[in-house]
Short mmCIF file of C-alpha atoms in Angstrom, two decimals:
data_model
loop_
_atom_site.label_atom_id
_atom_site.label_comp_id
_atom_site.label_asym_id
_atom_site.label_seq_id
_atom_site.Cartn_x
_atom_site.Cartn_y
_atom_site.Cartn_z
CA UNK A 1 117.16 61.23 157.70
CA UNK A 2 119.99 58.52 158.53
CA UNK A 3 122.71 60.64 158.19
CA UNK A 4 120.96 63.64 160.08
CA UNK A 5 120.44 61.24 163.22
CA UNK A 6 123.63 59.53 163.10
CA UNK A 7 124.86 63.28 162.35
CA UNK A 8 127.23 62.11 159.55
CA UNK A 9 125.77 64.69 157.26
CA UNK A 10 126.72 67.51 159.67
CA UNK A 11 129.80 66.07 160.20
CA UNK A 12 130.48 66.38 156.69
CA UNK A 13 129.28 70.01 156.43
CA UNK A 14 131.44 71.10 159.41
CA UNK A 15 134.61 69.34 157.71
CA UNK A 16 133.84 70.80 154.17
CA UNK A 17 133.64 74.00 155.66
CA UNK A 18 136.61 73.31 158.14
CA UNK A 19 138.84 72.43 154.99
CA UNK A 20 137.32 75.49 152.97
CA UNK A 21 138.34 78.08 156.04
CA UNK A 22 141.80 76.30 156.19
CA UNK A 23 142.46 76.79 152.39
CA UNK A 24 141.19 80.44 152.62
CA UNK A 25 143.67 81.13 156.19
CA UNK A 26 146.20 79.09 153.73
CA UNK A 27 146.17 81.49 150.64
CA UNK A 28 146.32 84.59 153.15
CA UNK A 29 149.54 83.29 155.07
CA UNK A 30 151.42 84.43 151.70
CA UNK A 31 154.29 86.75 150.84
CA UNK A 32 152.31 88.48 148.21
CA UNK A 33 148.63 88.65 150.75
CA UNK A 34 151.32 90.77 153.76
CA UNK A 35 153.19 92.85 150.95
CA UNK A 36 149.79 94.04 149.29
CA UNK A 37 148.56 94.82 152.40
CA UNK A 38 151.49 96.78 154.08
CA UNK A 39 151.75 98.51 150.99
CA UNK A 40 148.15 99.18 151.08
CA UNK A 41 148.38 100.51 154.24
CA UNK A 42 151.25 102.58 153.60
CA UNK A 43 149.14 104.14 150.34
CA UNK A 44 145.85 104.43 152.52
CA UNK A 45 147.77 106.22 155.51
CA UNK A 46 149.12 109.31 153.00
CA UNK A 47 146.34 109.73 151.55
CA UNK A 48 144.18 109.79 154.94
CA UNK A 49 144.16 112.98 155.73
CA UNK A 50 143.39 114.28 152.22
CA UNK A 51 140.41 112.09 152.18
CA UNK A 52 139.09 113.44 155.28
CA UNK A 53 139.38 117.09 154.33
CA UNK A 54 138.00 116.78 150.93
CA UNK A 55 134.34 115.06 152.82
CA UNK A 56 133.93 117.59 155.18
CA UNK A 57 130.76 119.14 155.06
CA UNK A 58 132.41 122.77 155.32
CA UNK A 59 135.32 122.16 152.85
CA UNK A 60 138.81 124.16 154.06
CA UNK A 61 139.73 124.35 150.02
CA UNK A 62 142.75 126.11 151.11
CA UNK A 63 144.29 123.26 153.50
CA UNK A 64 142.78 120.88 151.09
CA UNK A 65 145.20 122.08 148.40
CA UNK A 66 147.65 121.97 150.85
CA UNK A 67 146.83 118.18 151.20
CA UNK A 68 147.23 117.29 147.83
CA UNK A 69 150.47 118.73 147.32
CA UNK A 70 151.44 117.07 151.14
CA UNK A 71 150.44 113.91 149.39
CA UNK A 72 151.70 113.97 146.08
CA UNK A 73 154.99 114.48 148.03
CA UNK A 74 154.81 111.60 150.48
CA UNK A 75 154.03 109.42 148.01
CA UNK A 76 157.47 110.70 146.01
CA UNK A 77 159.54 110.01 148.49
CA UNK A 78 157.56 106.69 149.25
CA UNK A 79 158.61 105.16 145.30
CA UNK A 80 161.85 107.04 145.86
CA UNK A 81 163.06 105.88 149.19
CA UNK A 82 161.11 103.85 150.90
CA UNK A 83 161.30 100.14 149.05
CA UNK A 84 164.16 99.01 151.23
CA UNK A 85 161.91 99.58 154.37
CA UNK A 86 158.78 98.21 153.20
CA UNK A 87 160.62 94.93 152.24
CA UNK A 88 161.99 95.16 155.58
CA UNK A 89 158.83 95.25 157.30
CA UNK A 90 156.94 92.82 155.68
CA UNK A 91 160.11 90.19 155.96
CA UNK A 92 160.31 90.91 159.43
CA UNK A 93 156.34 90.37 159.70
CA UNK A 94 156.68 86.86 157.54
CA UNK A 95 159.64 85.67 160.04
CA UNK A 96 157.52 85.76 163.12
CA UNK A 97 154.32 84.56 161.68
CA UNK A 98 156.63 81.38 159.67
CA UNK A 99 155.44 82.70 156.30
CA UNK A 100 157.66 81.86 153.54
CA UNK A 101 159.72 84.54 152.19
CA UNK A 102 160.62 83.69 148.55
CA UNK A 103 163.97 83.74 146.37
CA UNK A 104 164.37 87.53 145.03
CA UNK A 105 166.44 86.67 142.56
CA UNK A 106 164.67 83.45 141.03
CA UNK A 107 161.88 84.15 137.78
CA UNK A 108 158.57 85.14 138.98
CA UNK A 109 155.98 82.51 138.07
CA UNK A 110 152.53 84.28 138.34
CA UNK A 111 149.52 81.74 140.32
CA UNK A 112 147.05 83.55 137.05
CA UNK A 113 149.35 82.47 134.09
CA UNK A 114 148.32 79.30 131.88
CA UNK A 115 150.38 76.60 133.34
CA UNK A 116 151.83 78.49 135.69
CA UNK A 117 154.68 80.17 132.91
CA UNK A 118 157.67 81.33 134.07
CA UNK A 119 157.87 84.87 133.54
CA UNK A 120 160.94 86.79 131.96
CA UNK A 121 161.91 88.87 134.83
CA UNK A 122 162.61 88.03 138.96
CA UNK A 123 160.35 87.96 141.26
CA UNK A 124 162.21 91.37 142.82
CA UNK A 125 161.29 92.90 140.15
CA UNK A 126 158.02 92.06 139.99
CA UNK A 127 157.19 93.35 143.52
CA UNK A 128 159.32 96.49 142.93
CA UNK A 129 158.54 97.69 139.68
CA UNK A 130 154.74 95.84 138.54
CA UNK A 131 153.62 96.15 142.09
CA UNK A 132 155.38 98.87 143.82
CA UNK A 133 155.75 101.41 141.33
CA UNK A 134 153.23 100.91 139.37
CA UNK A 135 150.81 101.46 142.27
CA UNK A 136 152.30 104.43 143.62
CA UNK A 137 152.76 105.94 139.57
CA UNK A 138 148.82 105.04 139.41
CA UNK A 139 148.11 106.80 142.70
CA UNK A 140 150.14 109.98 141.64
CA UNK A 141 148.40 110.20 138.06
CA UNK A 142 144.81 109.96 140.11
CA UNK A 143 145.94 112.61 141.96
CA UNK A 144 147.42 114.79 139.13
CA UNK A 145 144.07 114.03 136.87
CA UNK A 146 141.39 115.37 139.38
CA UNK A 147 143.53 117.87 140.35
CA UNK A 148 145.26 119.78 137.23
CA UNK A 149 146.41 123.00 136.64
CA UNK A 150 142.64 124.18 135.63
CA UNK A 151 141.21 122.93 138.81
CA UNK A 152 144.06 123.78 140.89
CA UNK A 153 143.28 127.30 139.49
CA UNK A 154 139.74 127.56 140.45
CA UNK A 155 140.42 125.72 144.10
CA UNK A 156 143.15 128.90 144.52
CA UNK A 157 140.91 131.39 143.65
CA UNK A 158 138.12 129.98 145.73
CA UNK A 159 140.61 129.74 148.68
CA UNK A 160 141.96 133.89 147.92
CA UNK A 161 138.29 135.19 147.75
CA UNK A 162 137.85 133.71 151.57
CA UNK A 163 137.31 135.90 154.43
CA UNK A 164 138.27 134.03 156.92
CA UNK A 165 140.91 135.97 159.11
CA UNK A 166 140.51 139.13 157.48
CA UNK A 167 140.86 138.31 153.83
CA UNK A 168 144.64 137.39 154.94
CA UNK A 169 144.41 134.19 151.97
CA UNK A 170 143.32 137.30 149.66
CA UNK A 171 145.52 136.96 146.41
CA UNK A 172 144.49 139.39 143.26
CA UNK A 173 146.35 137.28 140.36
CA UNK A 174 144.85 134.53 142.05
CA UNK A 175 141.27 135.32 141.80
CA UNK A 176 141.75 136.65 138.41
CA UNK A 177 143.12 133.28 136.83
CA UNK A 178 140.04 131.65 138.67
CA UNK A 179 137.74 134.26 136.71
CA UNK A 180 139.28 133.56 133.13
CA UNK A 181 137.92 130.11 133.63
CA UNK A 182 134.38 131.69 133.62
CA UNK A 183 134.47 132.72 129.63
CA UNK A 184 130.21 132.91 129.59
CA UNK A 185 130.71 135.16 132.75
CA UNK A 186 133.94 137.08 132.34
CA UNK A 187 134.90 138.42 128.53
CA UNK A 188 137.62 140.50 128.01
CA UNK A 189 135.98 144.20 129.25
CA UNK A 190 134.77 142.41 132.72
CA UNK A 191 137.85 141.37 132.93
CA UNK A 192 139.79 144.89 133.47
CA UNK A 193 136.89 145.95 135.31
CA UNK A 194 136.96 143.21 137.60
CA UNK A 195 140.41 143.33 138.38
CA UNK A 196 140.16 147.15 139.10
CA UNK A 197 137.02 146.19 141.33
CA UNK A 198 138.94 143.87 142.99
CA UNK A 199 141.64 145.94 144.28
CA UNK A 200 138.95 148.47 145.72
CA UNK A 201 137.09 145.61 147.33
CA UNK A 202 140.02 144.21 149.27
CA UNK A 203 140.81 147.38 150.43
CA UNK A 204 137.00 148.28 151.51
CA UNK A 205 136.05 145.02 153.48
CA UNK A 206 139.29 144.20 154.81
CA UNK A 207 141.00 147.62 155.88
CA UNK A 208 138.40 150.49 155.64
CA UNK A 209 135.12 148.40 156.88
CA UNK A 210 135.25 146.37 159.62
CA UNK A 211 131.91 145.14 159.34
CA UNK A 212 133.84 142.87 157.40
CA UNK A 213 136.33 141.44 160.24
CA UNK A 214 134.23 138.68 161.79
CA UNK A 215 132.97 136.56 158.80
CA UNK A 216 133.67 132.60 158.93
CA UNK A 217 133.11 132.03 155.32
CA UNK A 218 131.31 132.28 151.82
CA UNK A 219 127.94 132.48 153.90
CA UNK A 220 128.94 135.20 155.70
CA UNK A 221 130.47 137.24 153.01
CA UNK A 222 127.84 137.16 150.48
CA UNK A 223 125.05 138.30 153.70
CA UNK A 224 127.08 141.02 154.17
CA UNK A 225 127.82 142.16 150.98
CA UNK A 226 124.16 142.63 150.44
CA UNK A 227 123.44 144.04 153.85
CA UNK A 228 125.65 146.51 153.41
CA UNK A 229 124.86 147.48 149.96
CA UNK A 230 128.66 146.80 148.71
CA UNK A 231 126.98 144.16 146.35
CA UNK A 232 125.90 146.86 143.66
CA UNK A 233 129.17 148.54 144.69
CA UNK A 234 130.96 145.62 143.34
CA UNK A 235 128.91 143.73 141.00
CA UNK A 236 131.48 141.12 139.34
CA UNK A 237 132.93 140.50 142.77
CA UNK A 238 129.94 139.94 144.08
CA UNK A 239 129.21 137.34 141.29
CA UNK A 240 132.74 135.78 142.03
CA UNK A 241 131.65 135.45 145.17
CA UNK A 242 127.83 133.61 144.12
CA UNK A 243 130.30 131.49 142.29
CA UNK A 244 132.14 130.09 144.76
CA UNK A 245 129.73 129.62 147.31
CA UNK A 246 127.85 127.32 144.90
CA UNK A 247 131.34 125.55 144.26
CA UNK A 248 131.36 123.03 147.31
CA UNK A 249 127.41 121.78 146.83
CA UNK A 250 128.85 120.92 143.61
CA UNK A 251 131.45 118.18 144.75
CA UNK A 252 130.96 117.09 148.27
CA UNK A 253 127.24 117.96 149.01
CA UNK A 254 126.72 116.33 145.84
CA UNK A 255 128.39 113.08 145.93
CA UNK A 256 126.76 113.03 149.32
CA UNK A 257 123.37 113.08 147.87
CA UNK A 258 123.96 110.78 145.05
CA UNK A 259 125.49 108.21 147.87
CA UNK A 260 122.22 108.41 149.79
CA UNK A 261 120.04 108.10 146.95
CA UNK A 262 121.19 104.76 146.58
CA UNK A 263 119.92 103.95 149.94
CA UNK A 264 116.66 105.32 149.76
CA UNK A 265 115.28 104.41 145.87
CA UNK A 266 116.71 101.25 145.70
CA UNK A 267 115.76 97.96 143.90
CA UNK A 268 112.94 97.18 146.61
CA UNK A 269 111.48 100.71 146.75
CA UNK A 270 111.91 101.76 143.17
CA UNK A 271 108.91 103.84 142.67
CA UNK A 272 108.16 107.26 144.53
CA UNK A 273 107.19 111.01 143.47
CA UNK A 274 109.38 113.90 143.06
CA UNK A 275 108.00 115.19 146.27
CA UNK A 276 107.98 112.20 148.35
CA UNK A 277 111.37 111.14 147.61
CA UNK A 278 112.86 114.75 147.77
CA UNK A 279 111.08 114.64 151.34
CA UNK A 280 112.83 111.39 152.49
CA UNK A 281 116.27 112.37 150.92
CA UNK A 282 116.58 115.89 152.83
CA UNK A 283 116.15 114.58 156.71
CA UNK A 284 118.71 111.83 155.77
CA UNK A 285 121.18 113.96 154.02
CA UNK A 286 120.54 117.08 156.85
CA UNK A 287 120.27 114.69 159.90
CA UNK A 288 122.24 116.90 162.13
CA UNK A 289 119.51 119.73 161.74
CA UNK A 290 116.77 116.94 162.08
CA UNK A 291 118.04 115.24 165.10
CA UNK A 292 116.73 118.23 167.43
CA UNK A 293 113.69 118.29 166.06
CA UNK A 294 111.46 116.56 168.50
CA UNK A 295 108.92 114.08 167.83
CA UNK A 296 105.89 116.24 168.85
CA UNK A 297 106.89 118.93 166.50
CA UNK A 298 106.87 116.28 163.72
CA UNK A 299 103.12 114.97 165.01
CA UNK A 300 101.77 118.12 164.77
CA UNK A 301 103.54 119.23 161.92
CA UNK A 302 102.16 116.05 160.44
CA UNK A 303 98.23 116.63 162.45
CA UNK A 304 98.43 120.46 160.79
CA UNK A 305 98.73 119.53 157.16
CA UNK A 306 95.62 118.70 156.60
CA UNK A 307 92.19 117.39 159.00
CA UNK A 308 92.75 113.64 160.20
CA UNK A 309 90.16 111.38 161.30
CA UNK A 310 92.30 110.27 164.19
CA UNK A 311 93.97 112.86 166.57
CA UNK A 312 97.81 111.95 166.79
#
């Protein structure tokens, strides 16, 4: 109780935690803390607009292939020509804000090594080649792993079979190399007779009927398709078509869900039914739709389910 009247005790607090802030302001006014990040940012900023497509709700597959190829690029020419200018940058950075700019050309000596052991190359080339390149190499073989040549494959054939402006994306070899990857769905008979469907169909809905000029996407194609009979007309088109409208649910929508799960069943609210956590998990996951729903609608939504004691 001395020390908290005399305020010694707080004193000491506020100067532990004074030094403690200082050391941490201390280890980020490094070489190493404004290289990672400019280089971070430099990663992060390519890859932006990729990111973005790929969460859309309504996924553009075709522009999103488009954005994987844009990126893979960038981040080429990035490892290829763009070291020069990066050390630029962040020495120009370290000038202004008096941050110490070490000796290229002396041996690195890594901060996590026992005794702090010299290593056997410079510290250039330990910011060029085991920071530099190796992050970019790791970035490009991310990219090159989710997206190989089988799903690049089914993404194309996704984007051909779109309707938007007129089947213009529509690409026959296309859609058949997305179809081979269906074996349970597509043997070797469907096959031919797809491919002859296929060149009727594009023909039909995009020249001949133009009921089919105005659809927006998968949605609109498959509503037609059985409005208009052209379903049984085209039956393994038509299951193409099923296909690749269940496609996006099954990345996006889904990592989506599995994201908000976490939120709602989480250590502190563990246990729920089926039903009651199914009903909790679709107005968060669908909360544009449930936004303009008004409260009263919900009350008596609520009041009509079954007879209350108390009237809402």
């Amino acid at each position: 109780m001395g020390e908290l009247t005399t305020g010694r005790g707080l004193n000491q607090q506020l100067g532990l935690s004074r030094a403690k802030a200082m050391g941490h302001l201390e280890a980020c006014q490094t070489f190493e803390i404004v290289f990672m990040l400019n280089l971070m940012r430099d990663v992060l900023a390519i890859t932006n607009e990729l990111n973005k497509c790929l969460q859309k709700k309504e996924q553009d597959i075709a522009n999103a292939m488009l954005l994987v190829e844009v990126a893979k690029r960038r981040l080429q020419v990035l490892r290829d020509d763009e070291w020069d200018s990066l050390i630029a940058k962040v020495s120009t950075f370290c000038i202004k804000h008096d941050v110490l700019i070490p000796n290229f050309e002396e041996p690195y000596v890594s901060s996590l090594r026992l005794r702090r052991k010299l290593a056997s190359y410079t510290i250039l080339h330990h910011y060029c080649v085991e920071v530099f390149y190796n992050i970019i190499d790791w970035q490009l073989q991310e990219l090159n792993d989710r997206f190989d040549e089988v799903t690049t494959n089914l993404l194309h054939g996704i984007a051909c079979l779109n309707p938007i402006n007129s089947f213009s994306s529509f690409d026959i070899r296309k859609v058949m190399r997305m179809a081979e990857l269906y074996l349970d769905d597509f043997d070797e008979s469907n096959m031919s007779i797809l491919e002859k469907q296929l060149a009727s169909y594009i023909v039909d809905v995009r020249d001949v009927d133009e009921r089919f000029s105005d659809l927006n996407g998968f949605c609109d194609l498959s509503k037609r398709l059985v409005q208009t009979k052209k379903h049984s007309n085209y039956p393994l088109v038509f299951r193409l078509v099923k296909l690749a409208l269940l496609f996006p649910a099954a990345t996006a929508s889904v990592e989506r869900a599995f994201s908000a799960m976490k939120f709602i069943k989480n250590d502190l609210w563990s246990q729920m039914s089926d039903d009651f956590f199914s009903g909790c998990l679709v107005p968060y996951l669908e909360k544009d739709v449930f936004d303009k729903i008004s409260n009263d609608v919900i009350i008596k939504t609520f009041q009509d389910m079954k007879p209350h004691r108390i009237q809402l």
